[in-house]
Amino acid sequence: MSRGRRRYFATSTKCAVSSQYGKPARVSGTAHNSTCSELAKISVLLYSSIMQIIQMIRLLLIGIVVGMCNVIPGVSGGTMVVVFNIYEQFVNAITLNIKKLIKNWKFVVPVLGGMAAGVLIFSKLITVLYGKFPVQTNYFFFGLILGSIPFLFKLTTKHEPGKHLSAKRIISIVICAAAGFVFLLWFSSLEKSVDRTAVIMVLPEIKPMLLVRIFFAGILGAVAMIIPGISGSLLMLIMGVYPIVIASIPALFSSETFFHALFLLLPNGVGVIIGLLGGAKLVSWIMKVAEAQAYSVILGLILASAVTIFPGFSSINGVLQGIACVVCTAIGAAMAFFSTKFAPQEK
């Protein structure tokens, strides 16, 4: 490398490093200062673009996981939203305000796109995994939940620097976390009374009361999707609506059953929209007036989710499967833990 090129390279490097720390580089010569400024701008723009791409890929993958979980009765998509540290963004993004949606398009588009892909494409993958490797799959989700607990605990106990948590605050955290924990354990106990394999071969006759039930099931199922640990699909299964909705979706592609399936799905779709908008507004309000208590309840729900999804040691057959379960748990925990590191930091 010639002397002139070495000097140019050193100047550019010095400029980029200095700009990164907010200090102007002292370089002799007007031409070199101009070059340094241009290179600094390019390096900042390049770094910003790369980080935005990484963030959108991260959100797309999170959306896929959430979509897959939402179609499996007993598995909560809301839990995954908390696990990957996008809960507040997710709740605030549920709105009919077009301007707000356009403003948040870098979050909304990849998450919704990922959820759609998770429901339509990757849900088959998770079904196969649960069919062939149920123990390892449960250990993976168990790891995901475990990996999110440290970050969630940090949010729950957040306080001003130099100050300690008051006894009143600690008591409220414990009570709220216990309430969330007990509620989810009770809700999970309902799953035992429901046949998760129930299917229908013929669409039911359209009756007013059935449509009303489908409508309210859509509302409750959508609200449940927002609450971590609560499976909207399981709630719809308990209400006897889930098999009808699942059977109606493929029926849309048949000319003979199109209108029949459409009339069954419309009230559910309207209910889901109302439930998402109403539930999001409620959660956003609670986050504003009682953030610490809200996160305490979520912490309790997440801890109970870990308990309910844990398959137990008796389900492990042999050393190899045991090693596989440990690896799956470690991978899940690492994904959840390091995902929070890539999340945008609060300003």
mmCIF file of C-alpha atoms in Angstrom, residues 3-347:
data_model
loop_
_atom_site.group_PDB
_atom_site.id
_atom_site.type_symbol
_atom_site.label_atom_id
_atom_site.label_comp_id
_atom_site.label_asym_id
_atom_site.label_seq_id
_atom_site.Cartn_x
_atom_site.Cartn_y
_atom_site.Cartn_z
ATOM 1 C CA ARG A 3 2.147 6.112 1.648
ATOM 2 C CA GLY A 4 -0.757 8.262 0.398
ATOM 3 C CA ARG A 5 -3.259 5.402 0.615
ATOM 4 C CA ARG A 6 -2.051 4.440 4.098
ATOM 5 C CA ARG A 7 -2.530 8.039 5.257
ATOM 6 C CA TYR A 8 -6.067 8.153 3.693
ATOM 7 C CA PHE A 9 -7.028 4.856 5.299
ATOM 8 C CA ALA A 10 -5.771 5.980 8.714
ATOM 9 C CA THR A 11 -7.680 9.243 8.384
ATOM 10 C CA SER A 12 -10.921 7.461 7.433
ATOM 11 C CA THR A 13 -10.581 4.966 10.264
ATOM 12 C CA LYS A 14 -9.876 7.665 12.786
ATOM 13 C CA CYS A 15 -12.882 9.624 11.567
ATOM 14 C CA ALA A 16 -15.256 6.671 11.816
ATOM 15 C CA VAL A 17 -14.076 5.773 15.330
ATOM 16 C CA SER A 18 -14.205 9.368 16.526
ATOM 17 C CA SER A 19 -17.693 9.890 15.065
ATOM 18 C CA GLN A 20 -18.922 6.782 16.786
ATOM 19 C CA TYR A 21 -18.118 8.323 20.173
ATOM 20 C CA GLY A 22 -19.453 11.731 19.246
ATOM 21 C CA LYS A 23 -16.043 13.420 19.023
ATOM 22 C CA PRO A 24 -14.855 15.188 15.875
ATOM 23 C CA ALA A 25 -11.602 13.855 14.540
ATOM 24 C CA ARG A 26 -8.771 16.350 14.219
ATOM 25 C CA VAL A 27 -7.372 15.858 10.764
ATOM 26 C CA SER A 28 -5.131 18.347 9.051
ATOM 27 C CA GLY A 29 -6.288 19.587 5.698
ATOM 28 C CA THR A 30 -9.674 20.783 4.458
ATOM 29 C CA ALA A 31 -9.978 17.920 1.977
ATOM 30 C CA HIS A 32 -9.330 15.319 4.632
ATOM 31 C CA ASN A 33 -11.863 16.927 6.998
ATOM 32 C CA SER A 34 -14.489 16.868 4.258
ATOM 33 C CA THR A 35 -13.723 13.230 3.448
ATOM 34 C CA CYS A 36 -13.838 12.357 7.136
ATOM 35 C CA SER A 37 -17.272 13.963 7.528
ATOM 36 C CA GLU A 38 -18.689 12.153 4.512
ATOM 37 C CA LEU A 39 -17.307 8.796 5.645
ATOM 38 C CA ALA A 40 -18.724 9.334 9.122
ATOM 39 C CA LYS A 41 -22.192 10.014 7.723
ATOM 40 C CA ILE A 42 -21.992 6.932 5.491
ATOM 41 C CA SER A 43 -20.812 4.715 8.356
ATOM 42 C CA VAL A 44 -23.632 5.944 10.636
ATOM 43 C CA LEU A 45 -26.262 5.400 7.930
ATOM 44 C CA LEU A 46 -24.847 1.970 7.120
ATOM 45 C CA TYR A 47 -24.821 0.934 10.775
ATOM 46 C CA SER A 48 -28.368 2.236 11.264
ATOM 47 C CA SER A 49 -29.620 0.366 8.181
ATOM 48 C CA ILE A 50 -27.991 -2.893 9.269
ATOM 49 C CA MET A 51 -29.513 -2.631 12.763
ATOM 50 C CA GLN A 52 -32.961 -1.909 11.292
ATOM 51 C CA ILE A 53 -32.708 -4.967 9.047
ATOM 52 C CA ILE A 54 -31.625 -7.141 11.995
ATOM 53 C CA GLN A 55 -34.507 -5.785 14.065
ATOM 54 C CA MET A 56 -37.077 -6.484 11.318
ATOM 55 C CA ILE A 57 -35.758 -10.041 10.843
ATOM 56 C CA ARG A 58 -35.986 -10.530 14.614
ATOM 57 C CA LEU A 59 -39.586 -9.283 14.642
ATOM 58 C CA LEU A 60 -40.471 -11.499 11.672
ATOM 59 C CA LEU A 61 -39.146 -14.596 13.465
ATOM 60 C CA ILE A 62 -40.966 -13.616 16.657
ATOM 61 C CA GLY A 63 -44.178 -13.213 14.665
ATOM 62 C CA ILE A 64 -43.743 -16.717 13.231
ATOM 63 C CA VAL A 65 -43.382 -18.203 16.726
ATOM 64 C CA VAL A 66 -46.412 -16.264 18.010
ATOM 65 C CA GLY A 67 -48.490 -17.364 15.010
ATOM 66 C CA MET A 68 -47.566 -21.006 15.494
ATOM 67 C CA CYS A 69 -48.443 -20.865 19.192
ATOM 68 C CA ASN A 70 -51.813 -19.219 18.610
ATOM 69 C CA VAL A 71 -53.157 -22.196 16.630
ATOM 70 C CA ILE A 72 -52.189 -24.789 19.256
ATOM 71 C CA PRO A 73 -54.732 -25.199 22.068
ATOM 72 C CA GLY A 74 -52.923 -24.885 25.404
ATOM 73 C CA VAL A 75 -49.988 -22.865 24.055
ATOM 74 C CA SER A 76 -50.150 -19.093 24.485
ATOM 75 C CA GLY A 77 -49.005 -16.683 21.805
ATOM 76 C CA GLY A 78 -49.208 -13.912 24.409
ATOM 77 C CA THR A 79 -46.545 -15.706 26.432
ATOM 78 C CA MET A 80 -44.192 -15.641 23.453
ATOM 79 C CA VAL A 81 -44.824 -11.905 23.003
ATOM 80 C CA VAL A 82 -43.662 -11.361 26.596
ATOM 81 C CA VAL A 83 -40.790 -13.835 26.253
ATOM 82 C CA PHE A 84 -39.309 -11.865 23.345
ATOM 83 C CA ASN A 85 -39.835 -8.467 25.024
ATOM 84 C CA ILE A 86 -42.276 -6.874 22.578
ATOM 85 C CA TYR A 87 -45.386 -6.970 24.785
ATOM 86 C CA GLU A 88 -45.962 -3.221 25.202
ATOM 87 C CA GLN A 89 -45.166 -2.533 21.536
ATOM 88 C CA PHE A 90 -47.511 -5.331 20.493
ATOM 89 C CA VAL A 91 -50.399 -4.073 22.620
ATOM 90 C CA ASN A 92 -49.918 -0.448 21.554
ATOM 91 C CA ALA A 93 -49.789 -1.474 17.878
ATOM 92 C CA ILE A 94 -53.321 -2.940 18.012
ATOM 93 C CA THR A 95 -55.325 0.051 16.787
ATOM 94 C CA LEU A 96 -57.553 1.327 13.979
ATOM 95 C CA ASN A 97 -55.571 4.557 13.832
ATOM 96 C CA ILE A 98 -54.117 4.440 10.308
ATOM 97 C CA LYS A 99 -51.566 7.176 10.999
ATOM 98 C CA LYS A 100 -50.276 5.310 14.024
ATOM 99 C CA LEU A 101 -50.052 2.063 12.038
ATOM 100 C CA ILE A 102 -48.109 3.790 9.258
ATOM 101 C CA LYS A 103 -45.791 5.381 11.811
ATOM 102 C CA ASN A 104 -45.094 1.968 13.402
ATOM 103 C CA TRP A 105 -44.904 0.038 10.107
ATOM 104 C CA LYS A 106 -41.396 -1.235 10.858
ATOM 105 C CA PHE A 107 -42.883 -3.099 13.819
ATOM 106 C CA VAL A 108 -46.373 -3.916 12.524
ATOM 107 C CA VAL A 109 -45.431 -5.329 9.101
ATOM 108 C CA PRO A 110 -42.808 -7.921 10.162
ATOM 109 C CA VAL A 111 -44.793 -9.050 13.223
ATOM 110 C CA LEU A 112 -48.101 -9.436 11.356
ATOM 111 C CA GLY A 113 -46.319 -11.001 8.383
ATOM 112 C CA GLY A 114 -44.582 -13.457 10.676
ATOM 113 C CA MET A 115 -47.834 -14.295 12.482
ATOM 114 C CA ALA A 116 -49.589 -14.944 9.168
ATOM 115 C CA ALA A 117 -46.713 -17.169 8.055
ATOM 116 C CA GLY A 118 -46.766 -18.928 11.421
ATOM 117 C CA VAL A 119 -50.486 -19.669 11.144
ATOM 118 C CA LEU A 120 -50.587 -20.621 7.461
ATOM 119 C CA ILE A 121 -47.187 -22.278 6.917
ATOM 120 C CA PHE A 122 -45.203 -23.066 10.036
ATOM 121 C CA SER A 123 -48.154 -24.277 12.142
ATOM 122 C CA LYS A 124 -47.821 -27.555 10.251
ATOM 123 C CA LEU A 125 -44.191 -27.760 11.369
ATOM 124 C CA ILE A 126 -45.027 -27.287 15.034
ATOM 125 C CA THR A 127 -47.817 -29.861 14.722
ATOM 126 C CA VAL A 128 -45.324 -32.382 13.327
ATOM 127 C CA LEU A 129 -42.829 -31.583 16.084
ATOM 128 C CA TYR A 130 -45.476 -32.072 18.758
ATOM 129 C CA GLY A 131 -46.536 -35.319 17.054
ATOM 130 C CA LYS A 132 -43.042 -36.841 16.741
ATOM 131 C CA PHE A 133 -41.050 -35.084 19.466
ATOM 132 C CA PRO A 134 -43.573 -33.921 22.086
ATOM 133 C CA VAL A 135 -41.198 -34.082 25.061
ATOM 134 C CA GLN A 136 -38.327 -32.241 23.363
ATOM 135 C CA THR A 137 -40.713 -29.610 21.977
ATOM 136 C CA ASN A 138 -42.192 -28.958 25.411
ATOM 137 C CA TYR A 139 -38.697 -28.654 26.876
ATOM 138 C CA PHE A 140 -37.850 -26.104 24.167
ATOM 139 C CA PHE A 141 -40.857 -23.939 25.075
ATOM 140 C CA PHE A 142 -40.008 -24.482 28.753
ATOM 141 C CA GLY A 143 -36.553 -23.071 28.020
ATOM 142 C CA LEU A 144 -38.052 -20.096 26.184
ATOM 143 C CA ILE A 145 -40.109 -19.223 29.249
ATOM 144 C CA LEU A 146 -37.193 -19.701 31.668
ATOM 145 C CA GLY A 147 -34.954 -17.461 29.585
ATOM 146 C CA SER A 148 -37.424 -14.582 29.797
ATOM 147 C CA ILE A 149 -37.895 -14.659 33.587
ATOM 148 C CA PRO A 150 -34.749 -12.653 34.547
ATOM 149 C CA PHE A 151 -35.675 -9.795 32.238
ATOM 150 C CA LEU A 152 -39.320 -9.842 33.363
ATOM 151 C CA PHE A 153 -38.232 -9.848 37.017
ATOM 152 C CA LYS A 154 -36.055 -6.807 36.276
ATOM 153 C CA LEU A 155 -39.073 -4.989 34.799
ATOM 154 C CA THR A 156 -41.220 -5.936 37.784
ATOM 155 C CA THR A 157 -38.725 -4.654 40.368
ATOM 156 C CA LYS A 158 -37.637 -1.581 38.397
ATOM 157 C CA HIS A 159 -36.976 1.425 40.619
ATOM 158 C CA GLU A 160 -35.061 4.686 40.627
ATOM 159 C CA PRO A 161 -31.260 4.451 41.067
ATOM 160 C CA GLY A 162 -30.138 4.898 44.669
ATOM 161 C CA LYS A 163 -33.537 3.965 46.072
ATOM 162 C CA HIS A 164 -34.769 0.666 47.486
ATOM 163 C CA LEU A 165 -38.096 -1.042 46.942
ATOM 164 C CA SER A 166 -40.548 -0.100 49.662
ATOM 165 C CA ALA A 167 -42.255 -2.766 51.746
ATOM 166 C CA LYS A 168 -45.602 -1.712 50.247
ATOM 167 C CA ARG A 169 -44.246 -2.163 46.730
ATOM 168 C CA ILE A 170 -42.796 -5.596 47.550
ATOM 169 C CA ILE A 171 -46.088 -6.758 49.065
ATOM 170 C CA SER A 172 -48.062 -5.593 46.023
ATOM 171 C CA ILE A 173 -45.617 -7.379 43.692
ATOM 172 C CA VAL A 174 -45.935 -10.630 45.626
ATOM 173 C CA ILE A 175 -49.758 -10.458 45.802
ATOM 174 C CA CYS A 176 -50.151 -9.639 42.092
ATOM 175 C CA ALA A 177 -47.659 -12.308 41.018
ATOM 176 C CA ALA A 178 -49.395 -14.892 43.218
ATOM 177 C CA ALA A 179 -52.786 -13.917 41.763
ATOM 178 C CA GLY A 180 -51.512 -14.396 38.207
ATOM 179 C CA PHE A 181 -49.853 -17.685 39.152
ATOM 180 C CA VAL A 182 -52.964 -19.163 40.791
ATOM 181 C CA PHE A 183 -55.302 -17.954 38.037
ATOM 182 C CA LEU A 184 -53.290 -19.609 35.282
ATOM 183 C CA LEU A 185 -53.003 -22.878 37.202
ATOM 184 C CA TRP A 186 -56.803 -22.871 37.594
ATOM 185 C CA PHE A 187 -57.319 -22.083 33.913
ATOM 186 C CA SER A 188 -54.890 -24.818 32.879
ATOM 187 C CA SER A 189 -56.844 -27.332 34.972
ATOM 188 C CA LEU A 190 -59.833 -26.744 32.658
ATOM 189 C CA GLU A 191 -57.835 -28.235 29.793
ATOM 190 C CA LYS A 192 -58.143 -31.709 31.309
ATOM 191 C CA SER A 193 -61.917 -31.619 30.841
ATOM 192 C CA VAL A 194 -61.661 -30.757 27.145
ATOM 193 C CA ASP A 195 -61.082 -33.109 24.221
ATOM 194 C CA ARG A 196 -58.271 -31.427 22.276
ATOM 195 C CA THR A 197 -58.627 -33.909 19.401
ATOM 196 C CA ALA A 198 -62.269 -33.075 18.754
ATOM 197 C CA VAL A 199 -63.030 -32.513 15.065
ATOM 198 C CA ILE A 200 -66.211 -32.076 13.039
ATOM 199 C CA MET A 201 -66.710 -33.483 9.557
ATOM 200 C CA VAL A 202 -69.894 -31.557 8.683
ATOM 201 C CA LEU A 203 -70.457 -27.872 9.365
ATOM 202 C CA PRO A 204 -73.248 -27.295 11.902
ATOM 203 C CA GLU A 205 -76.560 -25.729 10.961
ATOM 204 C CA ILE A 206 -76.577 -21.947 11.183
ATOM 205 C CA LYS A 207 -78.651 -20.855 14.171
ATOM 206 C CA PRO A 208 -78.824 -17.440 15.904
ATOM 207 C CA MET A 209 -77.627 -18.763 19.268
ATOM 208 C CA LEU A 210 -74.698 -20.567 17.639
ATOM 209 C CA LEU A 211 -73.625 -17.378 15.855
ATOM 210 C CA VAL A 212 -73.863 -15.450 19.143
ATOM 211 C CA ARG A 213 -71.680 -18.086 20.847
ATOM 212 C CA ILE A 214 -69.145 -17.935 18.025
ATOM 213 C CA PHE A 215 -69.106 -14.124 18.273
ATOM 214 C CA PHE A 216 -68.432 -14.038 22.028
ATOM 215 C CA ALA A 217 -65.885 -16.847 21.694
ATOM 216 C CA GLY A 218 -64.032 -14.644 19.210
ATOM 217 C CA ILE A 219 -64.010 -11.740 21.686
ATOM 218 C CA LEU A 220 -62.818 -13.832 24.620
ATOM 219 C CA GLY A 221 -60.310 -15.736 22.490
ATOM 220 C CA ALA A 222 -58.806 -12.480 21.189
ATOM 221 C CA VAL A 223 -58.546 -10.987 24.683
ATOM 222 C CA ALA A 224 -56.925 -14.228 25.834
ATOM 223 C CA MET A 225 -54.359 -13.902 23.040
ATOM 224 C CA ILE A 226 -53.187 -10.638 24.617
ATOM 225 C CA ILE A 227 -52.934 -12.074 28.134
ATOM 226 C CA PRO A 228 -49.712 -14.072 28.623
ATOM 227 C CA GLY A 229 -50.230 -17.714 29.499
ATOM 228 C CA ILE A 230 -53.866 -17.837 28.379
ATOM 229 C CA SER A 231 -54.464 -19.767 25.178
ATOM 230 C CA GLY A 232 -57.153 -18.204 23.017
ATOM 231 C CA SER A 233 -57.485 -21.458 21.093
ATOM 232 C CA LEU A 234 -58.008 -23.415 24.317
ATOM 233 C CA LEU A 235 -60.656 -20.944 25.485
ATOM 234 C CA MET A 236 -62.500 -21.331 22.169
ATOM 235 C CA LEU A 237 -62.130 -25.103 22.524
ATOM 236 C CA ILE A 238 -63.719 -24.966 25.986
ATOM 237 C CA MET A 239 -66.639 -22.998 24.503
ATOM 238 C CA GLY A 240 -67.045 -25.612 21.760
ATOM 239 C CA VAL A 241 -66.246 -23.176 18.951
ATOM 240 C CA TYR A 242 -62.671 -24.089 17.998
ATOM 241 C CA PRO A 243 -63.548 -27.235 15.941
ATOM 242 C CA ILE A 244 -66.209 -25.252 14.050
ATOM 243 C CA VAL A 245 -63.763 -22.466 13.154
ATOM 244 C CA ILE A 246 -61.022 -24.906 12.134
ATOM 245 C CA ALA A 247 -63.459 -26.871 9.931
ATOM 246 C CA SER A 248 -64.875 -23.685 8.377
ATOM 247 C CA ILE A 249 -61.527 -22.354 7.113
ATOM 248 C CA PRO A 250 -60.891 -25.071 4.467
ATOM 249 C CA ALA A 251 -64.615 -25.068 3.650
ATOM 250 C CA LEU A 252 -64.171 -21.552 2.251
ATOM 251 C CA PHE A 253 -62.295 -23.034 -0.705
ATOM 252 C CA SER A 254 -65.264 -25.141 -1.791
ATOM 253 C CA SER A 255 -68.026 -23.519 -3.842
ATOM 254 C CA GLU A 256 -70.624 -25.769 -2.198
ATOM 255 C CA THR A 257 -69.796 -24.758 1.372
ATOM 256 C CA PHE A 258 -68.355 -21.262 0.837
ATOM 257 C CA PHE A 259 -71.333 -19.213 2.058
ATOM 258 C CA HIS A 260 -72.076 -21.639 4.888
ATOM 259 C CA ALA A 261 -68.497 -21.375 6.162
ATOM 260 C CA LEU A 262 -68.438 -17.598 5.622
ATOM 261 C CA PHE A 263 -71.523 -17.053 7.795
ATOM 262 C CA LEU A 264 -69.933 -19.152 10.536
ATOM 263 C CA LEU A 265 -66.581 -17.333 10.386
ATOM 264 C CA LEU A 266 -67.852 -13.748 10.081
ATOM 265 C CA PRO A 267 -69.126 -13.409 13.674
ATOM 266 C CA ASN A 268 -65.900 -14.952 14.938
ATOM 267 C CA GLY A 269 -63.804 -12.523 12.892
ATOM 268 C CA VAL A 270 -65.811 -9.522 14.101
ATOM 269 C CA GLY A 271 -65.506 -10.786 17.680
ATOM 270 C CA VAL A 272 -61.734 -11.203 17.320
ATOM 271 C CA ILE A 273 -61.360 -7.606 16.070
ATOM 272 C CA ILE A 274 -63.479 -6.225 18.916
ATOM 273 C CA GLY A 275 -61.628 -8.377 21.452
ATOM 274 C CA LEU A 276 -58.189 -7.313 20.221
ATOM 275 C CA LEU A 277 -59.034 -3.599 20.160
ATOM 276 C CA GLY A 278 -60.849 -3.635 23.498
ATOM 277 C CA GLY A 279 -58.284 -5.882 25.180
ATOM 278 C CA ALA A 280 -55.381 -3.791 23.901
ATOM 279 C CA LYS A 281 -56.985 -0.579 25.185
ATOM 280 C CA LEU A 282 -57.581 -2.158 28.583
ATOM 281 C CA VAL A 283 -54.034 -3.506 28.891
ATOM 282 C CA SER A 284 -52.530 -0.183 27.739
ATOM 283 C CA TRP A 285 -54.565 1.669 30.386
ATOM 284 C CA ILE A 286 -53.492 -0.772 33.104
ATOM 285 C CA MET A 287 -49.851 -0.404 32.036
ATOM 286 C CA LYS A 288 -50.113 3.358 32.440
ATOM 287 C CA VAL A 289 -51.807 3.458 35.844
ATOM 288 C CA ALA A 290 -50.197 0.403 37.470
ATOM 289 C CA GLU A 291 -47.157 -0.705 35.470
ATOM 290 C CA ALA A 292 -45.380 -2.502 38.322
ATOM 291 C CA GLN A 293 -48.500 -4.426 39.344
ATOM 292 C CA ALA A 294 -49.266 -5.307 35.721
ATOM 293 C CA TYR A 295 -45.804 -6.744 35.196
ATOM 294 C CA SER A 296 -46.120 -8.576 38.526
ATOM 295 C CA VAL A 297 -49.271 -10.312 37.297
ATOM 296 C CA ILE A 298 -47.519 -11.126 34.016
ATOM 297 C CA LEU A 299 -44.564 -12.546 35.965
ATOM 298 C CA GLY A 300 -46.969 -14.807 37.876
ATOM 299 C CA LEU A 301 -48.616 -15.914 34.630
ATOM 300 C CA ILE A 302 -45.233 -16.673 33.052
ATOM 301 C CA LEU A 303 -44.032 -18.642 36.102
ATOM 302 C CA ALA A 304 -47.253 -20.677 36.039
ATOM 303 C CA SER A 305 -46.771 -21.229 32.293
ATOM 304 C CA ALA A 306 -43.371 -22.772 33.031
ATOM 305 C CA VAL A 307 -44.999 -25.089 35.575
ATOM 306 C CA THR A 308 -47.851 -26.164 33.288
ATOM 307 C CA ILE A 309 -45.689 -26.750 30.213
ATOM 308 C CA PHE A 310 -42.922 -28.623 32.070
ATOM 309 C CA PRO A 311 -43.289 -32.246 30.900
ATOM 310 C CA GLY A 312 -41.555 -33.758 33.921
ATOM 311 C CA PHE A 313 -38.574 -36.088 34.169
ATOM 312 C CA SER A 314 -40.675 -39.252 34.008
ATOM 313 C CA SER A 315 -41.517 -38.497 30.375
ATOM 314 C CA ILE A 316 -37.841 -38.823 29.367
ATOM 315 C CA ASN A 317 -36.950 -42.228 27.921
ATOM 316 C CA GLY A 318 -33.242 -42.964 27.866
ATOM 317 C CA VAL A 319 -30.028 -40.974 28.104
ATOM 318 C CA LEU A 320 -30.102 -39.706 24.511
ATOM 319 C CA GLN A 321 -33.568 -38.231 24.893
ATOM 320 C CA GLY A 322 -32.489 -36.681 28.172
ATOM 321 C CA ILE A 323 -29.523 -34.996 26.484
ATOM 322 C CA ALA A 324 -31.811 -33.812 23.680
ATOM 323 C CA CYS A 325 -34.186 -32.288 26.243
ATOM 324 C CA VAL A 326 -31.326 -30.458 27.981
ATOM 325 C CA VAL A 327 -30.110 -29.112 24.630
ATOM 326 C CA CYS A 328 -33.642 -28.007 23.637
ATOM 327 C CA THR A 329 -34.091 -26.245 26.979
ATOM 328 C CA ALA A 330 -30.727 -24.494 26.619
ATOM 329 C CA ILE A 331 -31.511 -23.386 23.054
ATOM 330 C CA GLY A 332 -34.924 -22.037 24.066
ATOM 331 C CA ALA A 333 -33.525 -20.195 27.103
ATOM 332 C CA ALA A 334 -30.693 -18.700 25.041
ATOM 333 C CA MET A 335 -33.113 -17.538 22.327
ATOM 334 C CA ALA A 336 -35.327 -15.747 24.857
ATOM 335 C CA PHE A 337 -32.433 -14.291 26.875
ATOM 336 C CA PHE A 338 -30.412 -12.958 23.952
ATOM 337 C CA SER A 339 -33.507 -11.757 22.097
ATOM 338 C CA THR A 340 -33.982 -9.134 24.808
ATOM 339 C CA LYS A 341 -30.431 -7.934 24.108
ATOM 340 C CA PHE A 342 -31.365 -7.121 20.514
ATOM 341 C CA ALA A 343 -34.544 -5.333 21.546
ATOM 342 C CA PRO A 344 -34.508 -1.520 21.243
ATOM 343 C CA GLN A 345 -33.614 0.060 24.547
ATOM 344 C CA GLU A 346 -36.074 2.410 26.245
ATOM 345 C CA LYS A 347 -35.131 6.033 25.922
#
